[in-house]
Amino acid sequence: ISRADLDLVRAFPKGFLWGAATASYQIEGAIKEDGRGPSIWDEFSATPGKVFQGHTGEVATDHYHRVPEDIVLMKELGLSAYRFSIAWPRVLPQGRGAINAAGLDFYERLVDELLAHGIAPFVTLYHWDLPLSLHKVGGWTNRDTAYAFADYADIVTKRLGDRVANWITLNEPWCSAYLGYGCGIHAPGIQDRQAAFVAGHHLLLAHGLALPRMRANIKSVAQVGLSLNFTPTYASDEREETKRDTELTDLFVNQWFISPIAHGRYPEGLFEALEVTPPPMQDGDLELIGAPIDFLGVNNYTRDVIRGGTIPARPDESVKVGPVPGACYTEMGWEIHPQSFNELLLRLYHEYGMQALYITENGAAFKDTWNGDGVVHDPRRIAYIQEYLQAAAEAVEQGVPLRGYFTWSLLDNFEWAEGYSKRFGIVYVDYQTQRRIIKDSGHWYKALLSAHRDASTL
Ligand code: PNW
């Protein structure tokens, strides 16, 4: 690694956690094994036209059968932490009721093996694989699903709360609510803006109901939080309409979920801007939702540049400018803009008062190829992570309480509606053979982590 990388790692405090992240449906495969029940993603990906070339998570990276090998890989990379998610339908095949012992056993073995290798597990309870039986009775639009989630969270933390310290209730509820129920590009594929806000409220409620029950089961040092996705919004010009549309987009994309979590209330003007009625709420919901969390997980990849229209558009239809002259984009079409990442971290600390932050996802998709020689050159991913870490380091120097960084992702995997066409891993997966090949970015990340360890022991 370079001189600049050495300066970079020195900005991160001793004890800073370095990790990589994955999610159950994206890597596990084995969807019918050991009593796992079906999830909404099984059904969605089996529906023609929903996922790129009909790809599904049926095999994925076969992680379910390759846990020991994948942990050796993490050890090789020198990770101090690993973020993964538990598949709700493995634990409760019907979403509620009968517990599937084999499901809990699988995650207990995974956790024990991580701990035996000195890797801290960060466990996400819900990364989008809702049990199909719960969907059949309304899924997240049904308030009962929030109670079912709290029971599931209770079951899992009763089993693993004695050894897992760090817990994430939900991953990106904005995506579950809006992509799943609003525009329908994700499971369960519903297109109903009103339903998205009902689902969003029940997701937040699920988090709020689960928090105290999880804390009661977890040993005292436990840290419970949730991961939200943020896409900072910027105005493309000085026009009044642009200013207005940029603020409205921010309200919709960024404030919808952080405001109830941080302040116990929905942001002003949200429902009016989206032309929906407020979701049905009960007394006490917002208190539960706004209860203090131990940390906020921040998922960030890009920013949006907005150009205002003369007719006020709803913020889910605002005009995004692109390509920005001189800007670089990843294979997802997402602009690489580390400065917005720095500003986001400052905002979460100063405006939302978050006292502990983890970057729970950050990374980039590029067209990686392997020609059979065990080497994958991905210089653009190295540059991306380097630049984003530089922006994070500046935030740390500016006083932001950042505790760790997880790159998305450990492995190339099932990228939701994009199937296997987008590769985010620092480790390449050859899907024909399931062989794993550490990309140049993985080797670079390893060197960076090791330099940080050396700097911290001085
Ligand atoms: C996140 N958007 O998804 C997820 O948490 C990961 O599972 C996923 O693989 C990763 O980011 C990369 O996409 C997102 O449209 C999907 O704004 C879509 C959006 C944001 C995040």
Short mmCIF file of C-alpha atoms and ligand atoms in Angstrom, two decimals:
data_model
loop_
_atom_site.label_atom_id
_atom_site.label_comp_id
_atom_site.label_asym_id
_atom_site.label_seq_id
_atom_site.Cartn_x
_atom_site.Cartn_y
_atom_site.Cartn_z
CA ILE A 1 0.00 0.00 0.00
CA SER A 2 1.00 3.59 -0.54
CA ARG A 3 2.24 6.39 1.68
CA ALA A 4 -1.21 7.96 1.38
CA ASP A 5 -2.85 4.74 2.61
CA LEU A 6 -0.62 4.79 5.69
CA ASP A 7 -1.74 8.33 6.45
CA LEU A 8 -5.31 7.22 5.84
CA VAL A 9 -5.31 4.41 8.40
CA ARG A 10 -3.75 6.63 11.07
CA ALA A 11 -6.94 8.71 11.11
CA PHE A 12 -8.95 5.75 12.41
CA PRO A 13 -8.85 5.13 16.15
CA LYS A 14 -7.52 2.04 17.84
CA GLY A 15 -10.27 -0.54 18.10
CA PHE A 16 -11.96 0.67 14.91
CA LEU A 17 -13.70 -2.34 13.34
CA TRP A 18 -12.94 -3.35 9.79
CA GLY A 19 -15.35 -5.72 8.15
CA ALA A 20 -17.28 -6.88 5.15
CA ALA A 21 -21.01 -7.42 4.81
CA THR A 22 -23.38 -9.90 3.19
CA ALA A 23 -27.07 -10.85 3.41
CA SER A 24 -28.68 -14.28 3.70
CA TYR A 25 -30.69 -14.41 0.48
CA GLN A 26 -27.83 -12.96 -1.54
CA ILE A 27 -25.27 -15.61 -0.59
CA GLU A 28 -26.73 -18.69 1.09
CA GLY A 29 -28.58 -20.69 -1.55
CA ALA A 30 -29.99 -23.96 -0.12
CA ILE A 31 -33.44 -22.42 -0.08
CA LYS A 32 -35.22 -25.72 0.45
CA GLU A 33 -32.78 -27.31 2.87
CA ASP A 34 -33.05 -28.21 6.55
CA GLY A 35 -36.61 -27.00 6.90
CA ARG A 36 -36.26 -23.44 5.57
CA GLY A 37 -39.65 -22.03 4.60
CA PRO A 38 -40.20 -19.99 1.43
CA SER A 39 -39.59 -16.24 1.41
CA ILE A 40 -40.96 -13.41 -0.71
CA TRP A 41 -37.70 -13.36 -2.67
CA ASP A 42 -38.10 -17.01 -3.69
CA GLU A 43 -41.48 -16.21 -5.13
CA PHE A 44 -40.49 -12.85 -6.65
CA SER A 45 -37.37 -14.16 -8.35
CA ALA A 46 -39.35 -17.11 -9.75
CA THR A 47 -41.81 -14.66 -11.35
CA PRO A 48 -40.87 -14.02 -15.01
CA GLY A 49 -39.68 -10.51 -15.74
CA LYS A 50 -38.86 -9.49 -12.18
CA VAL A 51 -35.15 -10.30 -11.94
CA PHE A 52 -32.45 -9.95 -14.61
CA GLN A 53 -32.50 -13.04 -16.85
CA GLY A 54 -34.65 -14.92 -14.35
CA HIS A 55 -31.82 -15.30 -11.83
CA THR A 56 -32.76 -16.53 -8.35
CA GLY A 57 -31.11 -17.10 -4.97
CA GLU A 58 -31.59 -20.86 -5.21
CA VAL A 59 -27.84 -21.53 -5.28
CA ALA A 60 -26.35 -18.04 -4.94
CA THR A 61 -22.77 -18.42 -3.65
CA ASP A 62 -23.65 -21.69 -1.91
CA HIS A 63 -22.50 -20.13 1.36
CA TYR A 64 -24.87 -22.39 3.31
CA HIS A 65 -22.54 -25.29 2.48
CA ARG A 66 -19.32 -23.30 2.56
CA VAL A 67 -19.23 -21.59 5.93
CA PRO A 68 -15.84 -22.99 7.02
CA GLU A 69 -14.24 -22.04 3.68
CA ASP A 70 -15.73 -18.55 3.78
CA ILE A 71 -14.54 -17.96 7.33
CA VAL A 72 -11.02 -18.97 6.30
CA LEU A 73 -11.36 -16.33 3.59
CA MET A 74 -12.37 -13.68 6.14
CA LYS A 75 -9.44 -14.68 8.32
CA GLU A 76 -7.12 -14.47 5.32
CA LEU A 77 -8.38 -10.93 4.67
CA GLY A 78 -7.79 -10.03 8.32
CA LEU A 79 -11.35 -8.87 8.98
CA SER A 80 -12.09 -7.92 12.58
CA ALA A 81 -15.85 -8.09 12.02
CA TYR A 82 -18.35 -9.74 9.68
CA ARG A 83 -21.87 -8.49 9.05
CA PHE A 84 -24.36 -11.11 7.89
CA SER A 85 -28.11 -11.55 8.11
CA ILE A 86 -30.29 -14.30 9.50
CA ALA A 87 -32.98 -15.70 7.22
CA TRP A 88 -36.22 -15.38 9.15
CA PRO A 89 -37.77 -18.32 7.20
CA ARG A 90 -34.93 -20.62 8.30
CA VAL A 91 -35.75 -19.93 11.95
CA LEU A 92 -39.54 -19.73 11.59
CA PRO A 93 -40.58 -21.40 8.31
CA GLN A 94 -44.11 -19.95 8.62
CA GLY A 95 -42.89 -16.63 10.00
CA ARG A 96 -44.37 -17.38 13.39
CA GLY A 97 -45.22 -20.42 15.48
CA ALA A 98 -43.09 -23.54 15.12
CA ILE A 99 -39.34 -22.98 15.42
CA ASN A 100 -37.07 -24.84 13.01
CA ALA A 101 -34.20 -26.01 15.20
CA ALA A 102 -31.92 -26.68 12.21
CA GLY A 103 -32.19 -23.02 11.19
CA LEU A 104 -31.07 -21.71 14.56
CA ASP A 105 -28.34 -24.37 14.69
CA PHE A 106 -26.90 -23.15 11.39
CA TYR A 107 -26.50 -19.59 12.64
CA GLU A 108 -25.19 -20.75 16.00
CA ARG A 109 -22.44 -22.72 14.23
CA LEU A 110 -21.65 -19.71 12.06
CA VAL A 111 -21.39 -17.43 15.10
CA ASP A 112 -19.29 -19.88 17.09
CA GLU A 113 -16.92 -20.37 14.21
CA LEU A 114 -16.53 -16.59 13.72
CA LEU A 115 -15.81 -16.14 17.41
CA ALA A 116 -13.32 -19.00 17.35
CA HIS A 117 -11.49 -17.09 14.61
CA GLY A 118 -11.58 -13.81 16.49
CA ILE A 119 -14.09 -12.17 14.13
CA ALA A 120 -16.88 -10.11 15.71
CA PRO A 121 -20.32 -11.03 14.33
CA PHE A 122 -22.68 -8.16 13.42
CA VAL A 123 -26.06 -9.80 12.99
CA THR A 124 -28.85 -8.30 10.90
CA LEU A 125 -32.23 -9.82 11.71
CA TYR A 126 -34.05 -8.70 8.60
CA HIS A 127 -32.41 -8.18 5.24
CA TRP A 128 -35.54 -8.49 3.07
CA ASP A 129 -36.34 -12.23 3.08
CA LEU A 130 -39.80 -12.08 4.63
CA PRO A 131 -41.43 -15.49 5.20
CA LEU A 132 -43.94 -16.02 2.41
CA SER A 133 -46.74 -17.05 4.81
CA LEU A 134 -46.61 -13.61 6.38
CA HIS A 135 -46.85 -12.02 2.94
CA LYS A 136 -49.97 -14.10 2.24
CA VAL A 137 -51.67 -12.24 5.09
CA GLY A 138 -50.52 -8.78 4.01
CA GLY A 139 -46.79 -8.81 4.77
CA TRP A 140 -45.54 -5.46 6.02
CA THR A 141 -48.88 -3.79 5.30
CA ASN A 142 -50.31 -5.89 8.15
CA ARG A 143 -49.54 -4.53 11.62
CA ASP A 144 -49.32 -8.12 12.93
CA THR A 145 -46.08 -8.58 10.98
CA ALA A 146 -44.38 -6.11 13.33
CA TYR A 147 -45.38 -8.26 16.33
CA ALA A 148 -44.26 -11.41 14.51
CA PHE A 149 -40.88 -9.76 13.91
CA ALA A 150 -40.51 -8.88 17.59
CA ASP A 151 -41.23 -12.52 18.52
CA TYR A 152 -38.65 -13.68 15.96
CA ALA A 153 -36.09 -11.18 17.32
CA ASP A 154 -36.80 -12.50 20.81
CA ILE A 155 -36.25 -16.13 19.73
CA VAL A 156 -32.96 -15.39 17.99
CA THR A 157 -31.52 -13.22 20.75
CA LYS A 158 -32.53 -15.78 23.39
CA ARG A 159 -30.35 -18.25 21.54
CA LEU A 160 -27.42 -16.06 20.47
CA GLY A 161 -27.61 -13.09 22.83
CA ASP A 162 -25.06 -14.65 25.17
CA ARG A 163 -22.32 -14.38 22.55
CA VAL A 164 -23.28 -11.85 19.89
CA ALA A 165 -22.79 -8.27 21.06
CA ASN A 166 -23.82 -6.32 17.96
CA TRP A 167 -27.30 -6.49 16.46
CA ILE A 168 -29.05 -4.73 13.60
CA THR A 169 -32.84 -5.07 13.61
CA LEU A 170 -33.57 -4.03 10.01
CA ASN A 171 -31.55 -3.41 6.91
CA GLU A 172 -32.74 -0.43 4.86
CA PRO A 173 -36.44 -0.36 5.68
CA TRP A 174 -36.76 2.38 3.01
CA CYS A 175 -35.96 -0.25 0.38
CA SER A 176 -38.34 -2.80 1.91
CA ALA A 177 -41.13 -0.22 2.00
CA TYR A 178 -40.65 1.76 -1.19
CA LEU A 179 -38.92 -0.67 -3.55
CA GLY A 180 -41.08 -3.55 -2.27
CA TYR A 181 -44.51 -1.88 -1.96
CA GLY A 182 -44.24 1.51 -3.67
CA CYS A 183 -42.60 1.00 -7.05
CA GLY A 184 -42.44 -2.80 -6.91
CA ILE A 185 -38.93 -3.38 -8.27
CA HIS A 186 -38.19 -5.56 -5.22
CA ALA A 187 -40.24 -8.32 -3.55
CA PRO A 188 -43.12 -8.51 -3.00
CA GLY A 189 -43.44 -6.35 -6.12
CA ILE A 190 -46.43 -4.22 -5.15
CA GLN A 191 -46.99 -0.83 -6.80
CA ASP A 192 -48.98 1.24 -4.36
CA ARG A 193 -47.49 4.38 -2.80
CA GLN A 194 -50.00 4.38 0.02
CA ALA A 195 -49.08 0.78 0.90
CA ALA A 196 -45.40 1.76 1.00
CA PHE A 197 -46.07 4.20 3.84
CA VAL A 198 -48.17 1.67 5.75
CA ALA A 199 -45.40 -0.91 5.31
CA GLY A 200 -42.81 1.69 6.32
CA HIS A 201 -44.64 2.38 9.57
CA HIS A 202 -44.92 -1.31 10.41
CA LEU A 203 -41.22 -1.82 9.66
CA LEU A 204 -40.37 1.01 12.06
CA LEU A 205 -42.77 -0.44 14.61
CA ALA A 206 -41.15 -3.86 14.21
CA HIS A 207 -37.81 -2.27 15.10
CA GLY A 208 -39.33 -0.42 18.07
CA LEU A 209 -41.12 -3.49 19.44
CA ALA A 210 -38.03 -5.68 19.06
CA LEU A 211 -35.56 -3.32 20.77
CA PRO A 212 -36.53 -3.87 24.44
CA ARG A 213 -37.06 -7.58 23.94
CA MET A 214 -33.65 -7.97 22.35
CA ARG A 215 -31.96 -5.94 25.08
CA ALA A 216 -33.52 -8.17 27.73
CA ASN A 217 -31.87 -11.21 26.13
CA ILE A 218 -28.45 -9.83 25.32
CA LYS A 219 -25.52 -9.64 27.67
CA SER A 220 -24.81 -6.20 29.10
CA VAL A 221 -22.32 -4.88 26.53
CA ALA A 222 -24.86 -5.46 23.77
CA GLN A 223 -25.28 -2.88 21.06
CA VAL A 224 -28.54 -2.73 19.15
CA GLY A 225 -29.16 -0.50 16.16
CA LEU A 226 -30.49 -0.51 12.64
CA SER A 227 -29.07 0.19 9.18
CA LEU A 228 -30.57 2.89 7.00
CA ASN A 229 -29.70 3.72 3.42
CA PHE A 230 -28.93 7.34 2.61
CA THR A 231 -28.52 9.07 -0.74
CA PRO A 232 -27.58 12.70 -0.15
CA THR A 233 -29.33 15.08 -2.55
CA TYR A 234 -27.76 18.09 -4.25
CA ALA A 235 -29.23 20.84 -6.38
CA SER A 236 -27.99 21.05 -9.96
CA ASP A 237 -28.63 24.81 -10.26
CA GLU A 238 -29.81 27.82 -8.27
CA ARG A 239 -33.42 27.86 -9.43
CA GLU A 240 -36.19 27.98 -6.82
CA GLU A 241 -37.84 24.87 -8.30
CA THR A 242 -34.56 23.02 -8.04
CA LYS A 243 -34.12 23.97 -4.41
CA ARG A 244 -37.67 22.83 -3.67
CA ASP A 245 -37.40 19.50 -5.49
CA THR A 246 -34.01 18.78 -3.92
CA GLU A 247 -35.39 19.32 -0.43
CA LEU A 248 -38.45 17.21 -1.16
CA THR A 249 -36.30 14.38 -2.49
CA ASP A 250 -34.21 14.53 0.67
CA LEU A 251 -37.39 14.34 2.74
CA PHE A 252 -38.51 11.24 0.88
CA VAL A 253 -35.20 9.40 0.46
CA ASN A 254 -33.32 10.33 3.63
CA GLN A 255 -35.57 11.79 6.31
CA TRP A 256 -38.53 9.40 6.09
CA PHE A 257 -36.82 6.81 8.33
CA ILE A 258 -34.11 8.67 10.25
CA SER A 259 -36.50 11.28 11.59
CA PRO A 260 -38.82 8.81 13.43
CA ILE A 261 -35.76 6.92 14.72
CA ALA A 262 -33.81 9.99 15.87
CA HIS A 263 -36.66 12.34 16.81
CA GLY A 264 -39.70 10.12 17.28
CA ARG A 265 -41.69 11.87 14.55
CA TYR A 266 -42.24 11.79 10.82
CA PRO A 267 -40.70 14.76 9.04
CA GLU A 268 -43.04 17.63 8.32
CA GLY A 269 -44.60 17.57 4.88
CA LEU A 270 -43.62 14.00 4.03
CA PHE A 271 -47.09 12.57 3.46
CA GLU A 272 -48.37 15.68 1.67
CA ALA A 273 -45.39 15.67 -0.69
CA LEU A 274 -46.00 12.03 -1.63
CA GLU A 275 -49.77 12.60 -1.85
CA VAL A 276 -50.57 9.87 0.66
CA THR A 277 -52.52 9.90 3.89
CA PRO A 278 -50.55 9.25 7.09
CA PRO A 279 -50.27 5.52 7.86
CA PRO A 280 -52.53 4.18 10.63
CA MET A 281 -50.68 4.63 13.92
CA GLN A 282 -51.53 3.79 17.50
CA ASP A 283 -50.73 5.76 20.62
CA GLY A 284 -47.23 4.94 21.75
CA ASP A 285 -45.93 3.79 18.36
CA LEU A 286 -43.67 6.79 17.86
CA GLU A 287 -42.27 6.52 21.40
CA LEU A 288 -41.30 2.89 20.72
CA ILE A 289 -39.81 3.81 17.35
CA GLY A 290 -37.90 6.79 18.73
CA ALA A 291 -36.38 4.92 21.68
CA PRO A 292 -32.61 5.46 21.78
CA ILE A 293 -30.49 3.08 19.72
CA ASP A 294 -26.91 2.17 20.58
CA PHE A 295 -25.63 2.92 17.09
CA LEU A 296 -26.83 3.84 13.64
CA GLY A 297 -25.72 1.70 10.71
CA VAL A 298 -25.11 3.86 7.64
CA ASN A 299 -25.40 2.39 4.15
CA ASN A 300 -24.21 4.76 1.45
CA TYR A 301 -23.06 4.31 -2.12
CA THR A 302 -23.82 7.48 -4.04
CA ARG A 303 -25.61 10.84 -4.19
CA ASP A 304 -28.41 12.29 -6.33
CA VAL A 305 -28.22 15.56 -8.24
CA ILE A 306 -31.67 17.03 -8.77
CA ARG A 307 -33.01 19.43 -11.39
CA GLY A 308 -36.27 21.10 -10.47
CA GLY A 309 -39.29 20.90 -12.74
CA THR A 310 -41.68 23.77 -13.24
CA ILE A 311 -44.60 21.58 -12.28
CA PRO A 312 -44.01 20.33 -8.73
CA ALA A 313 -43.39 16.63 -9.14
CA ARG A 314 -43.82 14.19 -6.30
CA PRO A 315 -40.35 13.54 -4.81
CA ASP A 316 -40.38 9.92 -6.01
CA GLU A 317 -40.51 11.30 -9.56
CA SER A 318 -38.03 14.14 -9.22
CA VAL A 319 -35.63 14.64 -12.11
CA LYS A 320 -32.14 13.31 -11.51
CA VAL A 321 -29.39 14.88 -13.56
CA GLY A 322 -26.95 12.62 -15.22
CA PRO A 323 -24.33 12.11 -16.19
CA VAL A 324 -22.75 14.94 -14.22
CA PRO A 325 -19.92 16.36 -16.37
CA GLY A 326 -16.59 14.95 -15.24
CA ALA A 327 -18.15 12.52 -12.78
CA CYS A 328 -17.43 8.78 -12.64
CA TYR A 329 -20.07 6.10 -12.28
CA THR A 330 -20.13 2.49 -11.12
CA GLU A 331 -21.80 -0.36 -13.02
CA MET A 332 -25.00 0.41 -11.09
CA GLY A 333 -25.00 3.84 -12.71
CA TRP A 334 -24.29 5.36 -9.30
CA GLU A 335 -22.09 8.44 -9.18
CA ILE A 336 -18.85 8.16 -7.21
CA HIS A 337 -18.90 11.16 -4.90
CA PRO A 338 -16.98 10.73 -1.63
CA GLN A 339 -17.53 14.34 -0.52
CA SER A 340 -21.27 13.65 -0.11
CA PHE A 341 -20.37 10.72 2.16
CA ASN A 342 -18.36 13.03 4.39
CA GLU A 343 -21.20 15.55 4.54
CA LEU A 344 -23.71 12.79 5.30
CA LEU A 345 -21.69 11.59 8.30
CA LEU A 346 -21.42 15.13 9.64
CA ARG A 347 -25.15 15.62 9.21
CA LEU A 348 -26.04 12.40 11.05
CA TYR A 349 -23.89 13.49 13.95
CA HIS A 350 -24.80 17.18 14.13
CA GLU A 351 -28.39 17.28 12.90
CA TYR A 352 -29.60 13.90 14.12
CA GLY A 353 -27.37 13.58 17.20
CA MET A 354 -26.19 10.05 16.43
CA GLN A 355 -23.60 9.24 19.09
CA ALA A 356 -22.19 6.10 17.47
CA LEU A 357 -22.05 5.29 13.79
CA TYR A 358 -20.95 2.30 11.78
CA ILE A 359 -20.70 2.27 8.03
CA THR A 360 -22.57 -1.00 7.56
CA GLU A 361 -22.39 -0.88 3.74
CA ASN A 362 -20.24 0.95 1.22
CA GLY A 363 -18.81 -0.39 -1.99
CA ALA A 364 -19.06 -0.50 -5.75
CA ALA A 365 -20.07 -2.76 -8.63
CA PHE A 366 -17.70 -3.07 -11.58
CA LYS A 367 -17.36 -5.47 -14.49
CA ASP A 368 -14.81 -7.84 -12.97
CA THR A 369 -13.46 -10.73 -14.96
CA TRP A 370 -11.40 -13.76 -14.22
CA ASN A 371 -9.39 -15.50 -16.94
CA GLY A 372 -8.57 -18.61 -14.96
CA ASP A 373 -5.26 -17.47 -13.49
CA GLY A 374 -6.45 -16.74 -9.97
CA VAL A 375 -6.16 -12.98 -10.33
CA VAL A 376 -8.88 -10.33 -10.63
CA HIS A 377 -7.78 -6.78 -11.34
CA ASP A 378 -10.25 -4.21 -10.01
CA PRO A 379 -8.35 -0.93 -9.65
CA ARG A 380 -11.53 1.13 -9.76
CA ARG A 381 -12.92 -0.63 -6.67
CA ILE A 382 -9.68 0.05 -4.79
CA ALA A 383 -9.93 3.72 -5.78
CA TYR A 384 -13.59 3.84 -4.74
CA ILE A 385 -13.01 2.37 -1.28
CA GLN A 386 -9.89 4.47 -0.80
CA GLU A 387 -11.70 7.70 -1.64
CA TYR A 388 -14.72 6.88 0.51
CA LEU A 389 -12.47 5.93 3.43
CA GLN A 390 -10.62 9.20 2.98
CA ALA A 391 -13.95 11.01 3.27
CA ALA A 392 -14.77 8.95 6.39
CA ALA A 393 -11.34 9.71 7.88
CA GLU A 394 -12.00 13.42 7.44
CA ALA A 395 -15.32 13.00 9.25
CA VAL A 396 -13.51 11.27 12.12
CA GLU A 397 -11.08 14.19 12.29
CA GLN A 398 -14.08 16.51 12.32
CA GLY A 399 -15.34 14.72 15.45
CA VAL A 400 -17.83 12.20 14.04
CA PRO A 401 -18.03 9.13 16.33
CA LEU A 402 -17.44 6.51 13.66
CA ARG A 403 -16.72 3.07 15.10
CA GLY A 404 -16.32 0.77 12.12
CA TYR A 405 -16.53 0.24 8.38
CA PHE A 406 -18.02 -2.71 6.49
CA THR A 407 -17.50 -2.88 2.79
CA TRP A 408 -20.28 -4.28 0.64
CA SER A 409 -19.58 -7.01 -0.07
CA LEU A 410 -17.38 -9.87 1.06
CA LEU A 411 -18.40 -11.88 -2.01
CA ASP A 412 -19.94 -11.24 -5.40
CA ASN A 413 -23.55 -12.26 -4.91
CA PHE A 414 -27.21 -12.12 -5.95
CA GLU A 415 -27.74 -8.39 -6.48
CA TRP A 416 -31.56 -8.45 -6.10
CA ALA A 417 -33.33 -7.28 -9.29
CA GLU A 418 -29.96 -7.23 -11.08
CA GLY A 419 -29.35 -10.92 -10.40
CA TYR A 420 -25.72 -11.99 -10.73
CA SER A 421 -24.97 -9.32 -13.33
CA LYS A 422 -23.53 -6.87 -10.80
CA ARG A 423 -20.43 -7.78 -8.80
CA PHE A 424 -19.82 -5.93 -5.53
CA GLY A 425 -17.39 -8.37 -3.88
CA ILE A 426 -13.81 -7.83 -2.77
CA VAL A 427 -13.75 -11.57 -3.47
CA TYR A 428 -14.71 -12.84 -6.93
CA VAL A 429 -17.09 -15.79 -7.21
CA ASP A 430 -16.84 -18.01 -10.27
CA TYR A 431 -20.47 -19.16 -10.32
CA GLN A 432 -19.69 -22.22 -12.48
CA THR A 433 -17.43 -23.75 -9.85
CA GLN A 434 -18.20 -21.61 -6.78
CA ARG A 435 -14.50 -20.94 -6.57
CA ARG A 436 -13.60 -17.79 -4.60
CA ILE A 437 -10.74 -15.59 -5.84
CA ILE A 438 -9.57 -12.64 -3.77
CA LYS A 439 -9.67 -9.59 -6.05
CA ASP A 440 -6.89 -7.00 -6.04
CA SER A 441 -9.22 -4.88 -3.87
CA GLY A 442 -9.36 -7.73 -1.34
CA HIS A 443 -5.58 -7.90 -1.21
CA TRP A 444 -5.40 -4.14 -0.87
CA TYR A 445 -8.06 -4.13 1.89
CA LYS A 446 -6.09 -6.79 3.74
CA ALA A 447 -2.90 -4.68 3.58
CA LEU A 448 -4.79 -1.63 4.76
CA LEU A 449 -6.26 -3.46 7.75
CA SER A 450 -2.91 -4.86 8.67
CA ALA A 451 -1.33 -1.39 8.45
CA HIS A 452 -4.04 -0.10 10.79
CA ARG A 453 -3.30 -2.87 13.26
CA ASP A 454 0.41 -2.00 13.17
CA ALA A 455 -0.28 1.72 13.57
CA SER A 456 -2.59 0.99 16.52
CA THR A 457 -0.03 -1.04 18.43
CA LEU A 458 2.68 1.63 18.21
C1 PNW B 1 -28.36 -2.23 -0.62
N1 PNW B 1 -31.51 2.14 -4.14
O1 PNW B 1 -29.38 -2.20 -1.56
C2 PNW B 1 -28.59 -3.54 0.10
O2 PNW B 1 -28.59 -3.44 1.50
C3 PNW B 1 -27.70 -4.65 -0.35
O3 PNW B 1 -28.33 -5.87 -0.07
C4 PNW B 1 -27.37 -4.45 -1.80
O4 PNW B 1 -26.73 -5.56 -2.36
C5 PNW B 1 -26.51 -3.20 -1.89
O5 PNW B 1 -27.16 -2.09 -1.30
C6 PNW B 1 -26.10 -2.83 -3.30
O6 PNW B 1 -27.20 -2.49 -4.08
C7 PNW B 1 -29.84 -1.08 -2.17
O7 PNW B 1 -32.13 1.94 -5.22
C8 PNW B 1 -30.59 -1.27 -3.32
O8 PNW B 1 -31.40 3.30 -3.67
C9 PNW B 1 -31.14 -0.21 -3.96
C10 PNW B 1 -30.95 1.07 -3.46
C11 PNW B 1 -30.21 1.27 -2.31
C12 PNW B 1 -29.66 0.19 -1.68
#
